[in-house]
Tab-separated table of C-alpha atoms in Angstrom:
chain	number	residue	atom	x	y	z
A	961	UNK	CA	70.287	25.118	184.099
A	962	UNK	CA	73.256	27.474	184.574
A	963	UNK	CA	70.964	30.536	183.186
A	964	UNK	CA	69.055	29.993	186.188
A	965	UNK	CA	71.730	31.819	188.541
A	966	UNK	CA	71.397	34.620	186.023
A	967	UNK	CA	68.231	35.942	187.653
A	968	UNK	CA	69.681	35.617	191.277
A	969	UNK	CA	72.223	38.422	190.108
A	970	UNK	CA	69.750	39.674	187.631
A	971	UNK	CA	67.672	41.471	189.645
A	972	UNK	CA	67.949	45.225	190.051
A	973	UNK	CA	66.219	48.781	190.264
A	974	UNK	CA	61.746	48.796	189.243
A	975	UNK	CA	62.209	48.674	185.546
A	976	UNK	CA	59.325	50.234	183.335
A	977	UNK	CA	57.037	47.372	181.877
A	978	UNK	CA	57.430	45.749	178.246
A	979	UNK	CA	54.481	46.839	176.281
A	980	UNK	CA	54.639	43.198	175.490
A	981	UNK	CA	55.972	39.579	176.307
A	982	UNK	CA	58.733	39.573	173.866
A	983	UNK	CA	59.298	36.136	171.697
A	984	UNK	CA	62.256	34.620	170.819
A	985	UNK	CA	63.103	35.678	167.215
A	986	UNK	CA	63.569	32.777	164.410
A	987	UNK	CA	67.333	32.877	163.712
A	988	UNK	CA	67.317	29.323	161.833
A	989	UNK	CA	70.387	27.345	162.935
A	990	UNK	CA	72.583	29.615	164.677
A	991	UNK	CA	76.300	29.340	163.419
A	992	UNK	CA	78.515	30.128	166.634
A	993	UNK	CA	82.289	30.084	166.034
A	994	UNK	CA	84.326	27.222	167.625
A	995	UNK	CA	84.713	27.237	171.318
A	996	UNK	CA	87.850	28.926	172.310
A	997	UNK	CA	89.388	27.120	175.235
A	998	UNK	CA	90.020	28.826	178.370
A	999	UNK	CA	93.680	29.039	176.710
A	1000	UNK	CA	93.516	30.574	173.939
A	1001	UNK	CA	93.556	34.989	174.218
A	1002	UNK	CA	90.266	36.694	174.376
A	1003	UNK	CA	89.165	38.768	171.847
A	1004	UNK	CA	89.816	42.351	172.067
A	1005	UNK	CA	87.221	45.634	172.778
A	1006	UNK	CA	86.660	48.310	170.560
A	1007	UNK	CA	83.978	50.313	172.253
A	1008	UNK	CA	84.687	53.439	170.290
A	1009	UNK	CA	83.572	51.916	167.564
A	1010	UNK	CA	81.827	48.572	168.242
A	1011	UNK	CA	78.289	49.506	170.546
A	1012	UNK	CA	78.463	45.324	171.936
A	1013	UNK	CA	82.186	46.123	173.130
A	1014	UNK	CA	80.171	49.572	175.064
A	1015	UNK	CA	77.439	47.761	176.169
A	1016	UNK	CA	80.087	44.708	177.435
A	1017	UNK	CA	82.667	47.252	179.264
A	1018	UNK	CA	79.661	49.651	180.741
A	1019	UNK	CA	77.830	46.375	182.276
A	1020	UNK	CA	81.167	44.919	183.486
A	1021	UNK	CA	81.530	48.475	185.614
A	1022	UNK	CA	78.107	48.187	186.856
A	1023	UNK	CA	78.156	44.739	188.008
A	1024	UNK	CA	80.951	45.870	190.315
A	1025	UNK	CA	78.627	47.978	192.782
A	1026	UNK	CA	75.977	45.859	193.239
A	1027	UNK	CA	75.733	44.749	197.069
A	1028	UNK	CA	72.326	43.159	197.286
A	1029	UNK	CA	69.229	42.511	195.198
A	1030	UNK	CA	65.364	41.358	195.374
A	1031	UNK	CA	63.332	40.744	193.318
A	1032	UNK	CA	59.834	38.987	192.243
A	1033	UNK	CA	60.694	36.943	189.326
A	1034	UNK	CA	58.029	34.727	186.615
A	1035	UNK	CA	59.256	31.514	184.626
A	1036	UNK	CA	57.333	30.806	182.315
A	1037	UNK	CA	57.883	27.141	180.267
A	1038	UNK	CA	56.847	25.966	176.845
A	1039	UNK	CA	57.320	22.435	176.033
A	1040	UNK	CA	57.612	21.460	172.832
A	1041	UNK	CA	56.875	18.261	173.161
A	1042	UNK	CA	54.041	17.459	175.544
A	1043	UNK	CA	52.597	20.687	174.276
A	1044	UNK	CA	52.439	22.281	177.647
A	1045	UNK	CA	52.560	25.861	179.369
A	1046	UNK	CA	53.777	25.607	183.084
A	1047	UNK	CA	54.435	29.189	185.221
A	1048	UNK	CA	56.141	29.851	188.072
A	1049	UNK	CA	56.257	32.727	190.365
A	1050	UNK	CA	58.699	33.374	193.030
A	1051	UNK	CA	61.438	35.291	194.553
A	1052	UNK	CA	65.311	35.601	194.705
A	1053	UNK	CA	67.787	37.566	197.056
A	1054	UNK	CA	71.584	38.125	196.416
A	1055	UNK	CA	73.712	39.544	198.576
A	1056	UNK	CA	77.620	40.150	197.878
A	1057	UNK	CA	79.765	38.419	196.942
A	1058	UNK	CA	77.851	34.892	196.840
A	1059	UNK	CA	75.131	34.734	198.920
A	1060	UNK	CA	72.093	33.628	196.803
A	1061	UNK	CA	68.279	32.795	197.631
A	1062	UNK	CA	65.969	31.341	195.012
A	1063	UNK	CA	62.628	30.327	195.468
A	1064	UNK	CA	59.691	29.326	193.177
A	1065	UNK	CA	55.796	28.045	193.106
A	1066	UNK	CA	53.866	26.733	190.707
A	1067	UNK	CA	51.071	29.388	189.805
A	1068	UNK	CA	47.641	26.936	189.427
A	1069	UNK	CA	49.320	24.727	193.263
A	1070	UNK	CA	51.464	26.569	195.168
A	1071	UNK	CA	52.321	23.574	197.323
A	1072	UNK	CA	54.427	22.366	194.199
A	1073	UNK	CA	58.063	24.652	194.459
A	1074	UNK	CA	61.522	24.844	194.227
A	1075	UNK	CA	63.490	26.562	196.216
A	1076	UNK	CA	67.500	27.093	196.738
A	1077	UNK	CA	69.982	28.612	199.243
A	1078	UNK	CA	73.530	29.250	198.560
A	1079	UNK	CA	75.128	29.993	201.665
A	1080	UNK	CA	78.970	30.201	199.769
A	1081	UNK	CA	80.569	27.255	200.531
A	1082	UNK	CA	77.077	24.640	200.216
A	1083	UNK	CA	74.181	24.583	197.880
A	1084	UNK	CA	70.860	23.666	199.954
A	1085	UNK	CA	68.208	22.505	197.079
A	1086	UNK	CA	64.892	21.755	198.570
A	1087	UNK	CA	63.449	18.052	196.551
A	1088	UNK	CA	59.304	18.467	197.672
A	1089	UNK	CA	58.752	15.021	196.585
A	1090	UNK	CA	61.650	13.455	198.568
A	1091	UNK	CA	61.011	15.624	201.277
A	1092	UNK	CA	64.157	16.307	201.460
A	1093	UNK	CA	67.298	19.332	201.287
A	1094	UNK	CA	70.295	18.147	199.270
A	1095	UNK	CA	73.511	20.013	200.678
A	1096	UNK	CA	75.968	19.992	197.368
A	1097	UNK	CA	79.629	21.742	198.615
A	1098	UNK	CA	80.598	24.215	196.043
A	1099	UNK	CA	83.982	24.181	194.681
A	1100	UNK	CA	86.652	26.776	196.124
A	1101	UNK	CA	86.560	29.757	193.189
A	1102	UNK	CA	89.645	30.279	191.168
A	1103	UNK	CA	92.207	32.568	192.055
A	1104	UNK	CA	90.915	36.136	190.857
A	1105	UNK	CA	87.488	34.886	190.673
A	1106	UNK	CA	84.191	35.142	192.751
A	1107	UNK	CA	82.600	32.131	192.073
A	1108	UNK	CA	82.724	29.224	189.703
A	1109	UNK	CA	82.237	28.390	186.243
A	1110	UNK	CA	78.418	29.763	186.149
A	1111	UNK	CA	76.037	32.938	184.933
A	1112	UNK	CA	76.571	34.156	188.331
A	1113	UNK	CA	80.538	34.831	187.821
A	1114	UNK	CA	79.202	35.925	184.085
A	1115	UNK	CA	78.232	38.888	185.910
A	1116	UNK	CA	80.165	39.452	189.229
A	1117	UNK	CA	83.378	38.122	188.104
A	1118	UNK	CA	84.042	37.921	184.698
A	1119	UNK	CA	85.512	40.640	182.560
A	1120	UNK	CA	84.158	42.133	179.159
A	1121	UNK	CA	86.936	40.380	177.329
A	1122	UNK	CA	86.097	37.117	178.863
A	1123	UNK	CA	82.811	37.257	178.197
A	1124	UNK	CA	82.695	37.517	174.679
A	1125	UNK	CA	85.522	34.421	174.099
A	1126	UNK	CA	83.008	32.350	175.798
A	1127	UNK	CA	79.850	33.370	174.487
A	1128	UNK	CA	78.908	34.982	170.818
A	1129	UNK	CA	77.496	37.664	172.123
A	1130	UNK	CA	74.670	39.847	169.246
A	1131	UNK	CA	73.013	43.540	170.706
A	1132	UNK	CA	70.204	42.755	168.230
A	1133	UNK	CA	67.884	45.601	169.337
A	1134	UNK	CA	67.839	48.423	171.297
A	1135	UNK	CA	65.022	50.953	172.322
A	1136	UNK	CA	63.937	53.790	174.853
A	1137	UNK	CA	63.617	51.576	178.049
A	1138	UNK	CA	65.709	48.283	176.904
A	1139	UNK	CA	68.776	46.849	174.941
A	1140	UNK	CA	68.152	43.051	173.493
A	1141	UNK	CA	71.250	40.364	173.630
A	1142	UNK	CA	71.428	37.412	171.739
A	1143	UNK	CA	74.154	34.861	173.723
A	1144	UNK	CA	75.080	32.171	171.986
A	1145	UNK	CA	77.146	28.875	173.488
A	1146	UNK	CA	80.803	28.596	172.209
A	1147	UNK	CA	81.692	25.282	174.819
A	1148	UNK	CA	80.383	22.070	174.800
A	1149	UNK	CA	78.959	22.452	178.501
A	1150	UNK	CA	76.816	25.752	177.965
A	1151	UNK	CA	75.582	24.281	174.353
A	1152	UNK	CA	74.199	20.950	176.766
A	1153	UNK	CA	72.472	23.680	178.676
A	1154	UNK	CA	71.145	25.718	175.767
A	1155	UNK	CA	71.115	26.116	172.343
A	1156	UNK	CA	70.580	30.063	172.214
A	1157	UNK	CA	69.189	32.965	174.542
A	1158	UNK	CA	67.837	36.577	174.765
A	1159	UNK	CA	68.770	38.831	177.594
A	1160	UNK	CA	67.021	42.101	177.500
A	1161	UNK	CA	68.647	45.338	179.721
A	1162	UNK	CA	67.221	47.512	181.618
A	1163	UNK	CA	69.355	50.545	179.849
A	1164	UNK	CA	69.251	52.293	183.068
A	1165	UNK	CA	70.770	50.212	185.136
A	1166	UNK	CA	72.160	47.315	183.058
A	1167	UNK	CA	70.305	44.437	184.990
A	1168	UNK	CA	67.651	42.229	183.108
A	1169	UNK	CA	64.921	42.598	182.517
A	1170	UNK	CA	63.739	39.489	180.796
A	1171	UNK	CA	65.843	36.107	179.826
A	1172	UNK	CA	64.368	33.492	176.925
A	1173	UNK	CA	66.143	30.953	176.350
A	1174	UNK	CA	66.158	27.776	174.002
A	1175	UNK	CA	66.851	24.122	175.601
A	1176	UNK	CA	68.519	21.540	173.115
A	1177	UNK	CA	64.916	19.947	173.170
A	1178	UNK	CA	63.265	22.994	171.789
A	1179	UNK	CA	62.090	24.123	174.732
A	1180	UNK	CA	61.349	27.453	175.554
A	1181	UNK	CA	62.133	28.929	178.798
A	1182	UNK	CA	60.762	32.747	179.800
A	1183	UNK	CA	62.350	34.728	183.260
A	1184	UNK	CA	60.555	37.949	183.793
A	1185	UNK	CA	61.663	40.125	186.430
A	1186	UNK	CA	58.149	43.002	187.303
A	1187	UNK	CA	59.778	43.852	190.377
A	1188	UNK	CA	63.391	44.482	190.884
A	1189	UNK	CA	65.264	46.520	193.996
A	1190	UNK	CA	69.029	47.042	194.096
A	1191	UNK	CA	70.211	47.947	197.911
A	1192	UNK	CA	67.351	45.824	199.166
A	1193	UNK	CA	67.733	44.956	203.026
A	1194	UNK	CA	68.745	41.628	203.031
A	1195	UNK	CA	70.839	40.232	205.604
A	1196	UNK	CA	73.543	37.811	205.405
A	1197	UNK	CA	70.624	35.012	207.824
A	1198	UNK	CA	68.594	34.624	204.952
A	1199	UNK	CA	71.418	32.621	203.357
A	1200	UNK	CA	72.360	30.249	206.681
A	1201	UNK	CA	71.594	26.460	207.007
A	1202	UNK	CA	68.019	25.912	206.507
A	1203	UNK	CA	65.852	24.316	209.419
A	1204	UNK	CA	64.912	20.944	208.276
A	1205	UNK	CA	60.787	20.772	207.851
A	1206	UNK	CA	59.111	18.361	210.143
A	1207	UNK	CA	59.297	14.777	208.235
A	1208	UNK	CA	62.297	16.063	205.849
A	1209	UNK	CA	65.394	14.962	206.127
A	1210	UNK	CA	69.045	16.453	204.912
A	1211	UNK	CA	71.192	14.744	202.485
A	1212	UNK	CA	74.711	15.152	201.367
A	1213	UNK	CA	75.718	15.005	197.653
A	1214	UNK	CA	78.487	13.529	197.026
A	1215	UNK	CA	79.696	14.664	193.431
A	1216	UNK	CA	82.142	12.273	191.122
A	1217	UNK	CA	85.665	14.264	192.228
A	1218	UNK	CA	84.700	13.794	195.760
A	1219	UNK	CA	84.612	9.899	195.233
A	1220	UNK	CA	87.342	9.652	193.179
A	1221	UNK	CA	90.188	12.423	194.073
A	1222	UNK	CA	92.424	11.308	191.236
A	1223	UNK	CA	90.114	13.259	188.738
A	1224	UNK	CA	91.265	16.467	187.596
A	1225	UNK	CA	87.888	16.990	185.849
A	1226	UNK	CA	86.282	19.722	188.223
A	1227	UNK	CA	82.095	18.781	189.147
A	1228	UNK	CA	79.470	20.266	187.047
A	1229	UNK	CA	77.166	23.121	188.616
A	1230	UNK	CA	74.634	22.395	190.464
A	1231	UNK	CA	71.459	24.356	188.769
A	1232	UNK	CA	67.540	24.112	189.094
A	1233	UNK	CA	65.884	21.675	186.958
A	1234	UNK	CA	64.205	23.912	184.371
C-alpha cells in the first residue's frame, strides 16, 4: 500500500499524546471529483482565505528541511471480514533525499515481520516465509522530482498545487496539539489502494501523527507514530545491501516493463502488503 511510505517520511519531532485512539468518522459514500490527469492545470491556492490552501503551502515549506527521521511506529489492522485485530510494532528511518528503512513485528510473535530497505536505486523487501529478500529496481524519478509516483514524493517532492489535483484534500478538524485531513483518491491507482484516509498533524511541526485509512475491502488500517525524532543520527549504512541471513537467499524482481521494453506503461510501486 502506497500510504505505507507515508510513515517512512512521516516521522518527526516527540509529539504530545492523543487523549484517545481517534476513529475514522462515517462520511457515507464519499463523492470525490473526477481524476484530473497529470495534464490537465492544478487547481489554484488561496491561503489568505482558504485555511487547506495554508495548511497545504506551510507543510510543502516544511517538508523541504527535513534531513533525517526515526521513529517507533504501531499498525494496527481491522478486518472486516474475518473479524480480526492484528498489531504491529516497529521502526522506520529516512534519510534525505530517498533513503528509507522500514521494519515491523507482529506484537503477540515477534518472529513474524516485515521489514524493507530502500537504498535509492533498489527496494530490498524481506519475504519470512520464503526466506528470502526480493531486490525490486526503482524507476529513475522524473525530471524535477525526488522520487516516483508514491506518498513519499507526496511529501518531499510534490508541490501544494499538485497535491490537491491529485487528491481531495478536507482539514476536517483542528485542535490545540493536532490538525485532522481527510484525503480522498481522485486516480484510478490510489482508489485500488484506498477508498479514503485521515492524516492527523502534529501542528508544530507538520509531520503525522496518526494515518487511518480505508482499504476497498472495508478494511481498516491504523499508523501511530508515539515516538518521533527529526535530525536523528542515521547514517547513509543503514540503507546499503542487506547481508543475506543464513538459509535465505536473494531474488531479483523482474517487473512487466523490464520484460517487455516496448511498454510505455511505467511499473506499479512496490509497497508493503497491508
Amino acid at each position: 500500500m502506497r500510504l505505507h511510505w507515508l510513515i517512512l517520511a512521516g516521522v518527526l519531532l516527540a509529539a504530545p499524546p492523543l487523549s484517545a485512539q481517534v476513529p475514522l468518522p462515517s462520511y457515507g459514500t464519499p463523492g470525490a471529483p473526477a481524476y484530473q490527469p497529470p495534464g490537465q492545470p492544478a487547481p489554484g491556492l488561496d491561503p489568505a482565505n482558504n485555511p487547506l490552501d495554508a495548511l497545504l503551502m506551510r507543510w510543502e515549506q516544511e517538508m523541504t528541511l527535513v534531513q533525517s527521521l526515526d521513529a517507533e511506529l504501531t499498525r494496527t489492522t481491522d478486518d472486516k471480514t474475518f473479524g480480526t485485530m492484528e498489531v504491529y510494532m516497529g521502526k522506520a528511518k529516512y534519510l534525505k533525499p530517498n533513503l528509507a528503512m522500514l521494519e515491523m513485528r507482529k506484537k503477540d510473535n515477534p518472529e513474524t515481520f516485515e521489514k524493507y530497505v530502500c537504498t535509492g536505486t533498489y527496494l530490498y523487501e524481506y519475504v519470512p516465509r520464503n526466506k528470502e529478500i526480493r531486490v525490486h529496481e526503482l524507476p529513475p524519478p522524473k525530471p524535477g522530482q525526488v522520487a516516483d509516483d508514491n506518498f513519499l514524493s507526496f511529501l518531499f517532492g510534490m508541490k501544494a498545487e499538485e497535491a490537491k489535483r491529485r487528491y481531495d484534500l478536507k482539514l476536517v478538524k483542528e485542535d490545540a496539539y493536532y490538525l485532522y485531513v481527510e484525503v480522498l483518491p481522485r486516480s484510478p491507482a490510489d482508489k485500488a489502494d484506498f477508498q479514503r484516509a485521515r492524516l492527523v498533524l502534529n501542528k508544530k511541526t507538520f509531520l503525522p501523527r496518526q494515518l487511518a485509512f480505508e482499504q476497498p475491502n472495508g478494511n481498516q488500517i491504523l499508523w501511530d507514530i508515539p515516538r518521533i525524532v527529526n535530525g536523528a543520527q542515521v547514517t547513509r549504512t543503514e540503507f546499503e545491501r542487506p547481508e543475506i541471513p543464513p538459509g535465505w537467499n536473494m531474488k531479483r524482481v523482474v517487473h512487466a516493463t523490464e520484460a517487455n521494453p516496448q511498454e510505455e506503461v511505467p511499473p506499479r510501486v512496490v509497497r508493503p502488503n497491508q
